[in-house]
Each structure stands twice: as C-alpha cells, then as structure tokens.
Coordinates of C-alpha atoms and ligand atoms in Angstrom, one line a residue:
Chain A
M264 CA -60.1 13.5 -8.7
S265 CA -62.3 10.3 -9.6
N266 CA -65.7 9.4 -8.0
L267 CA -64.3 6.7 -5.9
D268 CA -63.9 7.2 -2.2
V269 CA -60.7 5.8 -2.0
E270 CA -60.5 6.2 1.9
K271 CA -63.9 4.6 2.4
I272 CA -63.0 1.3 0.0
R273 CA -59.6 0.9 2.0
Q274 CA -61.9 0.6 5.3
D275 CA -63.4 -2.6 3.6
F276 CA -59.9 -4.3 3.0
P277 CA -58.3 -5.4 6.4
I278 CA -55.3 -6.4 4.8
L279 CA -54.4 -2.8 4.2
D280 CA -53.9 -2.2 8.0
R281 CA -50.8 -4.9 7.8
V282 CA -47.9 -3.2 9.3
I283 CA -44.6 -4.7 8.1
D284 CA -41.4 -3.7 10.3
G285 CA -43.1 -1.1 11.9
K286 CA -44.5 0.4 8.2
R287 CA -47.8 0.3 6.9
L288 CA -48.2 -2.0 3.9
V289 CA -48.5 -0.4 0.2
Y290 CA -49.3 -3.1 -2.1
L291 CA -48.8 -2.3 -5.4
D292 CA -48.6 -6.3 -6.8
N293 CA -52.4 -6.3 -8.0
A294 CA -51.5 -7.5 -11.2
A295 CA -50.3 -10.4 -9.6
T296 CA -53.5 -10.8 -7.2
S297 CA -55.8 -8.3 -5.7
Q298 CA -56.6 -7.9 -2.1
K299 CA -60.0 -8.8 -0.9
P300 CA -63.0 -6.9 0.7
V301 CA -64.3 -8.2 4.0
Q302 CA -67.5 -8.9 2.3
V303 CA -66.0 -11.4 0.3
I304 CA -64.0 -12.9 3.5
K305 CA -67.4 -13.0 5.4
S306 CA -69.4 -14.4 2.5
I307 CA -66.9 -17.5 2.7
S308 CA -66.9 -18.1 6.1
N309 CA -71.0 -17.2 6.3
Y310 CA -71.1 -20.4 3.7
Y311 CA -69.1 -23.0 5.7
E312 CA -71.0 -21.8 9.0
Q313 CA -74.6 -21.8 7.7
Y314 CA -75.1 -23.8 4.6
N315 CA -72.2 -26.0 3.4
S316 CA -73.0 -28.8 1.3
N317 CA -72.8 -29.9 -1.9
V318 CA -74.4 -28.9 -5.0
H319 CA -76.8 -30.0 -7.8
R320 CA -77.6 -33.2 -5.8
G321 CA -79.4 -32.6 -2.6
I322 CA -83.1 -32.1 -1.5
H323 CA -82.5 -30.8 1.6
T324 CA -82.7 -27.0 2.3
M325 CA -79.0 -26.5 2.4
S326 CA -78.3 -28.2 -0.6
E327 CA -80.8 -25.8 -2.0
E328 CA -79.3 -22.8 -0.9
A329 CA -75.9 -23.7 -2.0
T330 CA -77.3 -24.7 -5.7
T331 CA -79.1 -21.3 -5.6
A332 CA -76.3 -19.4 -4.6
Y333 CA -73.7 -21.2 -6.8
E334 CA -76.0 -20.6 -10.0
G335 CA -77.1 -17.0 -9.0
V336 CA -73.3 -16.6 -9.6
R337 CA -73.3 -17.4 -13.1
E338 CA -76.1 -15.1 -13.9
T339 CA -73.9 -12.0 -11.7
V340 CA -71.4 -13.1 -14.0
A341 CA -73.2 -13.2 -17.1
N342 CA -74.4 -10.0 -16.3
F343 CA -71.3 -8.4 -15.8
I344 CA -69.5 -9.2 -19.0
G345 CA -72.8 -8.7 -20.9
A346 CA -73.2 -12.4 -22.0
K347 CA -76.4 -13.3 -23.3
E348 CA -76.9 -16.3 -21.8
T349 CA -76.0 -17.8 -18.4
C350 CA -75.6 -21.2 -19.8
E351 CA -72.4 -19.8 -21.5
V352 CA -70.5 -19.5 -18.3
I353 CA -68.2 -21.9 -17.3
F354 CA -66.8 -22.1 -13.9
T355 CA -62.6 -23.3 -14.0
R356 CA -59.9 -22.8 -11.3
N357 CA -58.3 -19.8 -12.9
T358 CA -57.8 -18.4 -16.5
T359 CA -55.2 -20.8 -17.2
E360 CA -57.3 -23.6 -16.8
A361 CA -59.9 -21.8 -19.0
I362 CA -57.7 -21.5 -21.8
N363 CA -56.6 -25.0 -21.3
L364 CA -60.0 -26.4 -21.9
V365 CA -60.3 -24.4 -25.0
A366 CA -57.1 -25.8 -26.2
Y367 CA -58.2 -29.5 -25.3
S368 CA -61.6 -29.7 -26.2
W369 CA -61.9 -27.2 -29.0
G370 CA -58.4 -27.3 -30.1
R371 CA -58.3 -30.8 -30.5
Q372 CA -61.2 -31.1 -32.4
N373 CA -60.8 -28.1 -34.9
V374 CA -56.9 -27.0 -35.5
L375 CA -55.5 -29.2 -38.4
P376 CA -51.9 -29.7 -39.8
G377 CA -50.8 -26.3 -41.4
D378 CA -53.4 -24.4 -39.4
E379 CA -52.4 -20.9 -38.0
I380 CA -52.7 -19.7 -34.3
V381 CA -52.0 -16.0 -34.4
L382 CA -51.3 -14.7 -30.9
S383 CA -49.5 -11.6 -29.5
P384 CA -45.9 -11.1 -28.6
M385 CA -47.2 -10.2 -24.9
E386 CA -49.0 -13.1 -24.3
H387 CA -48.9 -14.3 -20.6
H388 CA -47.1 -18.2 -20.5
S389 CA -50.6 -19.5 -19.8
N390 CA -52.0 -17.8 -23.1
L391 CA -48.7 -19.2 -25.1
V392 CA -47.7 -22.5 -23.6
P393 CA -51.1 -24.5 -24.6
W394 CA -51.1 -23.2 -28.0
Q395 CA -47.5 -24.3 -28.5
Q396 CA -48.5 -27.6 -27.3
L397 CA -51.5 -27.8 -29.6
A398 CA -49.4 -26.4 -32.3
Q399 CA -46.8 -29.4 -31.9
E400 CA -49.1 -31.7 -31.7
R401 CA -51.2 -31.0 -34.5
E402 CA -48.2 -29.4 -37.0
A403 CA -50.2 -26.3 -36.9
K404 CA -47.9 -22.5 -36.7
L405 CA -48.1 -20.3 -34.1
V406 CA -47.7 -16.8 -35.9
F407 CA -47.1 -13.7 -33.6
L408 CA -48.6 -10.2 -34.0
E409 CA -46.3 -7.4 -34.4
L410 CA -46.1 -4.9 -31.6
T411 CA -45.0 -0.8 -32.1
E412 CA -42.1 1.1 -31.0
D413 CA -44.2 2.0 -27.7
G414 CA -45.9 -1.7 -27.2
Q415 CA -49.2 -1.4 -29.3
I416 CA -50.5 -4.0 -31.5
N417 CA -49.3 -3.0 -35.1
M418 CA -52.8 -3.3 -37.2
E419 CA -51.0 -2.8 -40.5
S420 CA -49.3 -6.1 -40.1
A421 CA -52.0 -7.5 -38.4
K422 CA -54.1 -7.2 -41.2
Q423 CA -51.3 -9.3 -43.3
L424 CA -50.6 -12.0 -40.5
I425 CA -54.5 -12.9 -39.9
G426 CA -55.7 -14.6 -43.2
S427 CA -56.9 -17.7 -44.8
K428 CA -54.8 -20.2 -42.9
T429 CA -55.7 -18.5 -39.1
R430 CA -58.0 -20.7 -37.3
L431 CA -57.7 -18.7 -33.9
V432 CA -56.8 -15.7 -32.7
T433 CA -55.7 -15.5 -29.0
V434 CA -54.8 -12.0 -27.4
T435 CA -54.5 -10.5 -23.8
Q436 CA -57.2 -7.7 -23.5
M437 CA -54.6 -6.1 -21.5
S438 CA -51.0 -6.6 -20.9
N439 CA -49.9 -7.8 -17.5
V440 CA -46.5 -6.1 -18.3
L441 CA -47.0 -3.3 -20.7
G442 CA -50.1 -2.2 -19.7
T443 CA -51.2 -2.1 -23.3
I444 CA -55.0 -2.4 -23.9
T445 CA -55.3 -4.1 -27.4
P446 CA -58.2 -3.3 -30.0
V447 CA -59.8 -6.8 -29.3
K448 CA -62.7 -5.7 -31.5
E449 CA -60.7 -5.0 -34.7
L450 CA -58.8 -8.3 -34.1
A451 CA -62.1 -10.1 -33.8
R452 CA -63.5 -8.6 -37.3
L453 CA -60.3 -9.8 -38.9
A454 CA -60.4 -13.2 -37.5
H455 CA -64.1 -13.3 -38.4
Q456 CA -63.4 -12.4 -41.7
H457 CA -61.4 -15.3 -42.3
N458 CA -63.6 -17.7 -40.5
A459 CA -61.3 -17.7 -37.9
I460 CA -62.7 -17.3 -34.1
I461 CA -60.8 -15.2 -31.5
L462 CA -60.0 -15.8 -27.5
V463 CA -59.4 -13.0 -25.4
D464 CA -57.4 -13.5 -22.1
G465 CA -59.5 -11.1 -19.8
A466 CA -57.3 -11.4 -16.7
Q467 CA -55.8 -8.2 -16.7
G468 CA -58.8 -6.8 -19.0
V469 CA -62.5 -7.2 -17.0
P470 CA -61.1 -6.2 -13.0
H471 CA -60.1 -2.9 -14.7
L472 CA -62.4 -2.0 -17.9
K473 CA -65.8 -2.3 -18.4
T474 CA -66.6 -5.4 -20.7
S475 CA -68.8 -6.5 -22.7
V476 CA -68.2 -9.5 -24.6
A477 CA -70.9 -8.7 -27.2
E478 CA -69.4 -5.1 -27.6
L479 CA -65.9 -7.1 -27.9
E480 CA -67.3 -9.5 -30.6
C481 CA -65.1 -12.3 -29.5
D482 CA -65.6 -15.7 -29.1
F483 CA -64.1 -16.9 -25.6
Y484 CA -63.3 -14.7 -23.1
V485 CA -61.5 -16.2 -20.0
F486 CA -60.5 -14.4 -17.0
S487 CA -59.8 -15.3 -13.1
L488 CA -61.6 -13.6 -9.9
H489 CA -58.9 -13.7 -7.8
K490 CA -57.3 -10.8 -9.5
M491 CA -60.9 -8.6 -9.1
L492 CA -61.3 -8.9 -5.7
G493 CA -62.6 -12.5 -5.4
P494 CA -60.8 -15.6 -4.1
T495 CA -58.3 -17.6 -5.4
G496 CA -59.8 -20.9 -7.3
V497 CA -62.1 -19.3 -9.1
G498 CA -61.9 -18.9 -13.1
I499 CA -64.3 -17.8 -16.2
L500 CA -64.6 -19.3 -19.3
W501 CA -67.3 -18.0 -21.4
G502 CA -67.9 -18.9 -24.6
K503 CA -70.7 -19.0 -27.3
K504 CA -73.3 -21.2 -26.8
E505 CA -72.8 -22.7 -30.4
I506 CA -69.1 -23.0 -30.4
L507 CA -69.5 -24.7 -26.7
N508 CA -72.2 -27.1 -27.5
A509 CA -70.3 -28.3 -30.5
M510 CA -66.9 -28.9 -28.2
P511 CA -66.5 -32.0 -26.7
P512 CA -66.2 -32.4 -22.8
F513 CA -62.8 -31.6 -21.3
M514 CA -62.9 -33.8 -18.2
F515 CA -65.3 -36.6 -17.3
G516 CA -67.0 -37.7 -14.2
G517 CA -69.9 -36.6 -12.1
D518 CA -71.7 -33.5 -12.7
M519 CA -70.8 -33.4 -16.3
I520 CA -73.2 -36.3 -17.4
S521 CA -76.8 -36.7 -18.0
S522 CA -76.7 -40.5 -17.5
V523 CA -74.3 -43.5 -17.3
H524 CA -74.4 -46.8 -18.3
R525 CA -71.9 -49.3 -17.8
D526 CA -70.5 -49.0 -21.3
K527 CA -71.3 -45.5 -22.3
S528 CA -72.7 -41.9 -21.1
R529 CA -74.4 -39.0 -22.2
W530 CA -73.5 -35.7 -21.5
N531 CA -75.1 -33.3 -19.3
E532 CA -76.1 -29.8 -21.3
L533 CA -74.3 -26.7 -21.0
P534 CA -72.7 -25.1 -18.9
W535 CA -72.3 -28.5 -16.7
K536 CA -71.2 -30.4 -19.6
F537 CA -67.7 -28.4 -18.8
E538 CA -67.9 -29.2 -14.8
A539 CA -66.9 -32.3 -13.9
G540 CA -66.7 -33.3 -10.0
T541 CA -67.9 -31.0 -6.7
P542 CA -66.9 -27.4 -7.4
N543 CA -65.3 -24.6 -5.9
I544 CA -68.6 -23.7 -4.4
A545 CA -67.6 -21.5 -1.4
D546 CA -65.0 -19.3 -3.8
V547 CA -67.7 -19.2 -6.6
I548 CA -70.3 -17.8 -3.9
A549 CA -67.6 -15.2 -2.6
S550 CA -67.0 -14.3 -6.4
G551 CA -70.5 -13.2 -6.8
V552 CA -70.1 -10.6 -4.0
A553 CA -66.7 -9.7 -5.2
I554 CA -68.5 -8.4 -8.6
E555 CA -71.3 -7.0 -6.7
Y556 CA -68.5 -4.7 -5.0
L557 CA -67.3 -3.6 -8.2
Q558 CA -70.5 -3.1 -9.9
N559 CA -71.8 -1.0 -7.0
L560 CA -68.7 1.1 -7.4
G561 CA -68.8 1.4 -11.3
M562 CA -66.4 0.0 -13.7
D563 CA -66.5 3.6 -15.3
N564 CA -65.4 5.2 -11.8
V565 CA -62.6 2.1 -11.2
R566 CA -61.4 3.0 -14.7
E567 CA -61.0 6.7 -14.1
H568 CA -59.3 6.3 -10.7
E569 CA -56.7 3.6 -12.1
V570 CA -56.0 6.2 -15.2
E571 CA -55.4 9.0 -12.7
I572 CA -53.2 7.0 -10.6
T573 CA -51.4 5.7 -13.7
E574 CA -50.9 8.9 -15.0
Y575 CA -49.5 10.1 -11.6
A576 CA -47.0 7.4 -11.4
L577 CA -45.9 7.7 -15.3
K578 CA -44.8 11.1 -14.2
R579 CA -43.4 10.7 -11.0
L580 CA -41.5 7.7 -12.3
G581 CA -40.1 9.6 -15.1
E582 CA -38.2 11.8 -12.6
I583 CA -36.1 9.1 -12.1
K584 CA -32.8 9.5 -13.8
G585 CA -31.9 6.2 -15.7
I586 CA -35.3 4.7 -15.6
T587 CA -36.9 3.0 -18.4
I588 CA -40.7 2.6 -18.7
Y589 CA -42.0 0.0 -20.6
G590 CA -45.2 0.3 -23.2
P591 CA -47.6 3.4 -24.1
K592 CA -46.9 6.6 -22.5
D593 CA -50.4 7.8 -22.6
A594 CA -52.4 6.7 -19.3
N595 CA -55.5 6.5 -21.5
L596 CA -53.9 3.8 -23.8
R597 CA -53.1 1.6 -21.0
G598 CA -54.1 -0.1 -17.8
G599 CA -53.0 0.3 -14.3
V600 CA -49.7 -1.6 -14.7
V601 CA -46.3 -0.1 -14.8
A602 CA -43.1 -2.0 -15.7
F603 CA -39.9 -0.3 -15.4
N604 CA -36.0 -0.8 -14.9
V605 CA -33.5 1.8 -13.2
E606 CA -30.2 1.3 -15.0
G607 CA -27.8 -0.3 -12.4
I608 CA -30.1 -1.8 -9.9
H609 CA -31.6 -5.5 -11.2
P610 CA -34.9 -5.3 -10.7
H611 CA -34.5 -8.3 -8.0
D612 CA -32.6 -6.0 -6.0
L613 CA -35.1 -3.0 -6.4
G614 CA -38.3 -5.3 -5.5
Q615 CA -36.2 -6.9 -2.5
I616 CA -35.0 -3.3 -0.7
L617 CA -38.7 -1.9 -1.6
S618 CA -40.0 -4.8 0.6
D619 CA -37.9 -3.4 3.1
S620 CA -39.9 -0.2 3.2
A621 CA -43.3 -2.7 3.1
V622 CA -43.8 -1.6 -0.4
A623 CA -44.8 -5.0 -2.4
I624 CA -44.2 -4.8 -6.3
R625 CA -43.3 -7.6 -8.4
A626 CA -39.7 -8.4 -10.1
G627 CA -39.0 -10.6 -12.4
H628 CA -40.4 -12.0 -16.0
H629 CA -44.1 -11.7 -15.1
C630 CA -44.7 -15.1 -17.1
C631 CA -43.5 -13.3 -20.1
Q632 CA -40.3 -14.7 -20.9
P633 CA -40.5 -14.1 -24.8
L634 CA -41.5 -10.6 -24.5
M635 CA -38.6 -9.6 -22.0
K636 CA -36.5 -11.3 -24.8
D637 CA -37.9 -8.6 -26.8
L638 CA -37.0 -5.9 -24.4
K639 CA -34.1 -7.2 -24.4
V640 CA -34.1 -7.4 -20.7
M641 CA -34.0 -10.3 -18.2
G642 CA -36.9 -8.9 -16.0
T643 CA -38.3 -5.7 -15.3
A644 CA -40.0 -4.2 -11.8
R645 CA -43.5 -3.9 -12.1
A646 CA -45.9 -1.7 -9.9
S647 CA -49.6 -2.3 -10.4
F648 CA -52.5 -0.4 -8.9
Y649 CA -56.1 -1.3 -8.1
I650 CA -59.4 0.4 -6.7
Y651 CA -57.8 1.2 -3.2
N652 CA -54.5 2.6 -4.3
T653 CA -53.8 6.3 -3.7
L654 CA -51.6 8.8 -4.9
E655 CA -49.8 9.2 -1.5
E656 CA -48.7 5.4 -2.2
V657 CA -47.2 6.6 -5.5
D658 CA -45.1 9.0 -3.2
L659 CA -44.0 5.9 -1.0
L660 CA -42.9 4.0 -4.1
M661 CA -40.7 6.8 -5.1
A662 CA -39.2 7.3 -1.8
A663 CA -38.8 3.8 -1.4
L664 CA -37.1 4.1 -5.0
K665 CA -34.7 6.7 -4.2
E666 CA -33.9 4.3 -0.9
A667 CA -33.0 1.5 -3.1
D668 CA -30.5 3.7 -5.0
K669 CA -29.0 4.8 -2.0
V670 CA -28.4 1.2 -0.6
M671 CA -27.0 0.1 -4.3
G672 CA -24.5 2.8 -4.2
H673 CA -26.3 5.8 -6.2
V674 CA -26.0 3.9 -9.4
A675 CA -29.0 5.3 -11.3
C676 CA -27.9 9.1 -10.6
R677 CA -24.1 8.4 -11.4
Chain B
M239 CA -30.9 0.6 10.2
S240 CA -33.1 -1.1 7.2
L241 CA -32.7 -4.9 6.7
A242 CA -31.3 -4.2 3.2
D243 CA -28.2 -3.2 5.0
D244 CA -27.5 -6.4 6.1
L245 CA -27.8 -7.8 2.4
Y246 CA -26.2 -5.2 0.5
R247 CA -23.1 -5.2 2.3
E248 CA -20.0 -3.7 0.9
T249 CA -18.3 -6.4 -0.4
I250 CA -21.5 -7.8 -2.1
L251 CA -21.6 -4.3 -3.6
D252 CA -18.2 -4.0 -5.0
H253 CA -18.3 -7.5 -6.3
Y254 CA -21.3 -6.8 -7.7
H255 CA -20.2 -3.5 -9.3
N256 CA -16.7 -4.8 -10.6
P257 CA -17.2 -8.7 -10.9
R258 CA -14.1 -10.5 -11.1
N259 CA -13.4 -13.2 -13.8
N260 CA -16.0 -11.6 -15.9
G261 CA -16.2 -12.4 -19.7
S262 CA -16.0 -15.6 -21.7
I263 CA -13.3 -18.2 -22.9
D264 CA -12.7 -19.5 -26.2
N265 CA -12.7 -23.2 -26.4
A266 CA -12.9 -23.8 -22.7
S267 CA -13.1 -27.3 -21.7
A268 CA -16.2 -26.9 -20.4
T269 CA -19.3 -23.9 -21.1
V270 CA -22.2 -24.4 -19.5
E271 CA -25.3 -22.4 -19.0
G272 CA -27.7 -21.9 -15.7
V273 CA -31.0 -20.5 -15.4
N274 CA -33.1 -19.2 -12.3
P275 CA -36.3 -20.3 -13.1
L276 CA -37.7 -17.8 -10.8
C277 CA -36.7 -14.8 -12.1
G278 CA -35.2 -15.8 -15.7
D279 CA -31.9 -14.8 -15.3
E280 CA -29.1 -16.5 -16.9
L281 CA -25.6 -17.3 -16.3
T282 CA -22.6 -18.9 -18.5
L283 CA -19.9 -20.2 -17.1
Y284 CA -16.7 -20.9 -18.9
L285 CA -14.0 -23.3 -17.1
N286 CA -10.7 -24.5 -18.3
V287 CA -9.1 -27.9 -16.6
S288 CA -5.3 -28.7 -17.1
P289 CA -4.6 -32.1 -17.8
T290 CA -3.4 -32.6 -14.3
G291 CA -7.0 -31.4 -13.1
L292 CA -6.2 -27.6 -11.9
I293 CA -8.9 -25.3 -12.9
E294 CA -6.4 -22.9 -14.7
D295 CA -9.0 -20.2 -15.6
V296 CA -12.7 -19.6 -15.0
K297 CA -14.8 -16.8 -16.3
L298 CA -18.5 -16.0 -16.1
M299 CA -20.9 -14.0 -18.0
A300 CA -24.0 -13.1 -15.6
H301 CA -27.0 -10.8 -16.2
G302 CA -28.3 -11.5 -12.8
C303 CA -29.1 -9.2 -9.4
S304 CA -26.3 -8.5 -7.1
I305 CA -26.5 -11.3 -5.2
N306 CA -26.2 -13.9 -8.0
T307 CA -23.4 -11.8 -9.6
A308 CA -21.4 -10.9 -6.5
S309 CA -21.6 -14.8 -5.3
G310 CA -20.3 -15.5 -8.9
S311 CA -17.4 -13.3 -8.7
M312 CA -16.6 -14.6 -5.1
M313 CA -16.9 -18.3 -6.1
S314 CA -14.4 -17.6 -9.2
E315 CA -11.6 -16.3 -6.9
A316 CA -12.4 -19.0 -4.1
I317 CA -11.8 -22.0 -7.0
L318 CA -9.2 -20.2 -9.4
G319 CA -5.9 -22.3 -9.6
Q320 CA -7.3 -24.9 -7.2
S321 CA -7.8 -28.7 -7.9
V322 CA -10.8 -30.0 -9.3
E323 CA -11.2 -31.9 -5.8
R324 CA -10.5 -28.9 -3.9
A325 CA -13.2 -26.7 -5.8
E326 CA -15.6 -29.4 -5.0
E327 CA -15.2 -29.5 -1.6
I328 CA -15.4 -25.5 -1.5
I329 CA -18.8 -25.7 -3.1
E330 CA -19.8 -28.5 -0.9
S331 CA -19.0 -26.2 2.2
F332 CA -20.6 -23.1 0.6
K333 CA -23.8 -25.3 -0.5
N334 CA -23.8 -26.0 3.1
M335 CA -23.4 -23.0 4.8
M336 CA -26.4 -21.7 2.7
L337 CA -28.5 -24.3 3.1
T338 CA -28.4 -25.4 6.8
K339 CA -30.3 -23.6 9.0
S340 CA -28.0 -23.0 11.8
D341 CA -25.5 -20.6 11.5
E342 CA -22.9 -23.1 13.0
V343 CA -21.3 -24.3 9.8
A344 CA -18.2 -21.9 9.8
F345 CA -15.4 -21.6 6.6
E346 CA -11.8 -22.1 7.1
D347 CA -9.9 -19.1 7.2
E348 CA -8.8 -18.8 3.3
L349 CA -12.6 -18.6 2.3
E350 CA -13.6 -15.8 4.9
E351 CA -14.9 -13.5 2.2
L352 CA -17.7 -15.8 1.3
E353 CA -19.1 -15.0 4.9
A354 CA -20.0 -11.8 3.2
L355 CA -22.9 -14.0 1.4
R356 CA -24.1 -15.5 4.8
G357 CA -26.7 -12.8 5.3
V358 CA -28.7 -14.1 2.0
K359 CA -30.1 -16.9 4.3
K360 CA -32.5 -14.5 6.2
Y361 CA -33.9 -14.0 2.5
P362 CA -35.1 -17.4 1.7
V363 CA -35.8 -16.4 -2.1
R364 CA -32.7 -15.0 -2.9
I365 CA -30.9 -18.1 -1.9
K366 CA -31.4 -19.7 -5.4
C367 CA -29.7 -16.4 -6.4
A368 CA -26.7 -17.1 -4.5
L369 CA -26.6 -21.0 -5.2
L370 CA -27.0 -20.5 -9.4
P371 CA -23.3 -19.8 -10.0
W372 CA -22.3 -22.8 -7.7
N373 CA -24.5 -25.2 -9.0
T374 CA -23.4 -24.3 -12.5
L375 CA -19.9 -24.8 -11.6
L376 CA -20.8 -28.1 -10.3
E377 CA -21.9 -28.9 -13.6
G378 CA -18.7 -27.4 -15.2
I379 CA -16.8 -29.5 -13.2
Q380 CA -18.9 -32.8 -14.2
T381 CA -18.4 -31.9 -18.0
A382 CA -14.8 -31.2 -17.9
K383 CA -14.4 -34.4 -16.3
S384 CA -16.6 -36.5 -18.9
T385 CA -14.8 -34.6 -21.6
K386 CA -11.4 -35.5 -20.2
K387 CA -12.1 -39.5 -20.1
E388 CA -13.5 -39.5 -24.0
Ligands
LIG836 C1 -52.8 -11.4 -18.8 C2 -52.7 -12.9 -18.1 N1 -53.5 -14.2 -18.2 C3 -53.3 -15.2 -17.9 C4 -53.0 -15.0 -16.4 C5 -52.8 -16.5 -15.4 O1 -54.1 -16.1 -14.4 P1 -53.8 -17.3 -13.6 O2 -52.7 -17.3 -13.1 O3 -55.2 -17.1 -12.5 O4 -54.6 -18.8 -14.0 C6 -52.5 -13.8 -15.6 C7 -52.2 -13.9 -14.6 O5 -51.2 -13.7 -13.8 C8 -52.6 -12.8 -16.4 O6 -51.9 -11.5 -15.9

C-alpha cells in the first residue's frame, strides 16, 4: 500500500460523487484532464468574491493583493520544478501555447535551412505540428527517434540520429499513449554535445513524477496545470534565462513593454516580456493551490500510488483474451496510462459501452496519429490514473469491459 | 436494460460482424476516402456507375467502429442497383433522419432497415460515425458525375 490516504483525498473532489444513470462515476481519463479538489475550486470563487482586479497596474489594495498572489505562483512553480530563478517561469494558456511560443520566437530566430529537429515518434500533435510548420518554413528537417519493441526510446540509434545538424531535440517526458518515461537527461546530454538544445514536453511528466529541470538538464520545459489538479487555461513555459533573454517577444501589446513611443517600443524584462495582455489571473492563482496540494501529498507518494495501480491494471487487463496492451510491460518504466485494444471491439464502441457503466475512459488517436500508424491501429482505448483512483475502480473497469464484450456478442473470447 | 442495448441492436451487430459489399473495385468510376477527424477512422468507397447512371457496384473498405461499419454496410445495400438520382434521395432522407431533432421523419418501407440506426441519435458524438459513409458516398457520386462529363 502506498502512503496516500486515497479515501481522504477523494473527499476533496466533489465530482467523484457524481452519479451517472444510477452508477457512481469511475473517472479514468486523467491523462486528458484531471479533476479539481475543492481547495482549487474555492480559490477561484474567493478571488472573484474578494479581490478581483488587474495585476501589475493598480495601486489600490486589491490590485496589490492580486499581483502578490499571481506573482507568488511563479515562485511556487519555480520551486516545484527546481528552477533556479522565478523570472524563468512564463505563464501561457497551456502546453500547446508554450510550445508555439518557443517555435515562433526561438525557432524562427535559430533554425536555418538544412538544420534538423529531432523528436520522438510518440509526440502529442502539439509537440509535432508546430515543428512541422517551422521545418517547412525554414527548409529544415524533422528527424524521428526510433522506438524499441516495447515502446522505449532506442538510445543506440539516438546516438546516431542526434548529430552536428541537430538544432533542437524535443521530446515528451512521458507518453500519453504508451506511458513510456523517456530518458530525458541522456537525450539532453546528447543534444548538448552537439550544441543543440532540448525542449521537454512535461504535460504528462510533472503531474505524476517528481521533476527538476536542473536534474533533467533541459533548456525548455512546458506543461499544463489542468492535468495536475489545476484549472484549464494555464500553462507554463520554463526556459533557461540566457536563452529566454535572447529570444524576441512572441506577442505584442500591454504588459510586455517597458516603454512605448509612437514609432517604437522597448520590451519589458523577463518573464513579462512573454506575457502580453491581461493574464488568466484567477486560474493562475488557483494553479498555485493545485501545486501546493500535490506538494502536501509528496510527489514520491503520488508516483508510488500510480505504480501500484498501474501494476494492478496491467495484471487485470492481461487476463482478457484478445487484448493488446501497448508500451512497456514494467510499471516502473511507465506512467499511469494504459492504452489497449480488445480484438474485435473498436475502441469507440468500447468507450461508449464503458460510459454506460459510468466508467470514463478515452478512445481514439489521443492526438498521436503518427504513433497510431506505427502501431498499425486506427485508435486505442486508454485508461489513465491519478491520486484519487483505487484498485476497486480497476475492478469496475474490468467488469465494464466484460459487459462490453457481452454487448458486442462475445467477440473477444470467441 | 443498459443504454447500450439501444445502440447495439442485433441488426447493427450483424452488419458490423458481416459487412455487406466489403472490399474494393479495380478501375472504379470513383474511389473516395472519408475520414472522421474525431477518431481518425478511415473509409474507402469504390463506386461503379453505368453510362445510363445506374450504380452497378459499390464496395467499402472500412476500419471503423460498429456504427460506422454497419451504417456503410446498410447504405451499400440500399443504393446498389439504384439510379444516381435515387441514391441522392436516399442519402438526403438518411441525413435528414440523423440530423433533425424530432423523430417524425420516417423512412419509406423499402428503407426500413435503416431504422436500426435511429438509436444513434441519442449519442450525439456518434452521429458523425453513422454519417461518414453517406458523406463519402455523396462525394463519390460527385466524382463519378464529373468524370463522366469529361
Ligand atoms: C504529452 C502531451 N503533450 C501535450 C499535450 C497538450 O496539452 P494542452 O492541450 O493542455 O495544450 C497533452 C495533452 O493532451 C499531452 O498529453
């Protein structure tokens, strides 16, 4: 048993009491977005009820309170991800926007014809499409790392593929399909040997794994708060100060300037240079509460709980005839994401029938269409776990899967 | 009774497990691909239209869910041997049935089997699955018409 008091945690999540068609919700779609504890929800209403005002521009009490709370979250984030300086933390809308910021600002300044951008074949569309666009525009080339049979990065071939033409390596810390945890530090060292930099998509990383950008030795780190108990609408771009300082702004307007004349302007310093316009104040403040919630639990405990539940899920799912489970077999090498297919049942049908048992999973391509092609499937079903999931919920998933097989005419066991 | 019973009725499962007119046609008068962007499901439709405008042959290669596959299978039966104009009418009335809120739109007797798909309307995300073969067919008919003119 892990050190998380799951029953106590569940009491903080009002949505987990939801009943759908007479059955209590079993929420197993955490890789898409996590649920929010009451502390986070309250923080939002408290802001609007008590001190709603704009940041960085008022001298009245409430504006100071809002600015202090908003800027305080920058510090919370910096601490949580092991960043050296608070000014390296930039608020965006989500992971996707953070990656676009780097692709537009750093990418258009640094990537030249013939350069290579190295990425894994399991990247989320948001860490693929912006680089495709950049590569087309700059006549640069995308180079894909290779995966081993069980979905891990083939490091032997990575040593060949990352080379003198490489400008950027960009990889997910944990795959949202295969669950694979990637060897970020080794890839960072390879990139740096060749004077390239590395961006890490932490959307599935930092919510589940104790993460330090200093230990990962990466140059950019991006993630979304909505996948880690926070509200939607807040993402983080962390970057090394020297690199961020050398980059041009991404968007222009208020807040990102230090002085404006009729014909020219000067840019504000970090991090505000990259935060144009009124930010998502309420949700940033609530994001700080979400991070504190995770800190109180302890990320080692979070990980331990997820390994336990993933191990159990892999074992139980393995009992189903005709099931294919994707990614590493060892729960210690992967996160709490289990993608699978049951022979003869399309994932869409599976997702639908499970939903009738109030079991929420995801079915489809998970924004990883190239990976689906590699796996030779149109899509998969995917169950993904978080701090409030229990082993009993895995059993409910199993029962629902058996029901699905029955509805579909016992195709799996035929 | 679970909600699913409504959706996964015998007719649908029968067509899913044994899709009619499954396969491909060499040198078809029209070959079109349809994609459901929601789930990435793909479908290839082959159509042979005679000089007099009859649908002489139709084949489907589907890798979709049960709704998508069954809908395509039933569609192929409904339009095979029909004139292009009649096929367009059938498409129109099927789409009408799926896309209008009320259940008043009824099928003519000869299209009665398509009734089995009416249950899909309760699951708005799945309507796209049911419509994919029909929209692909519409495109196929356009292609066949325009190549005939050339
Ligand atoms: C690995 C990975 N990267 C990026 C994203 C995109 O996150 P967002 O939609 O919050 O920008 C996701 C979310 O699905 C993800 O799982």
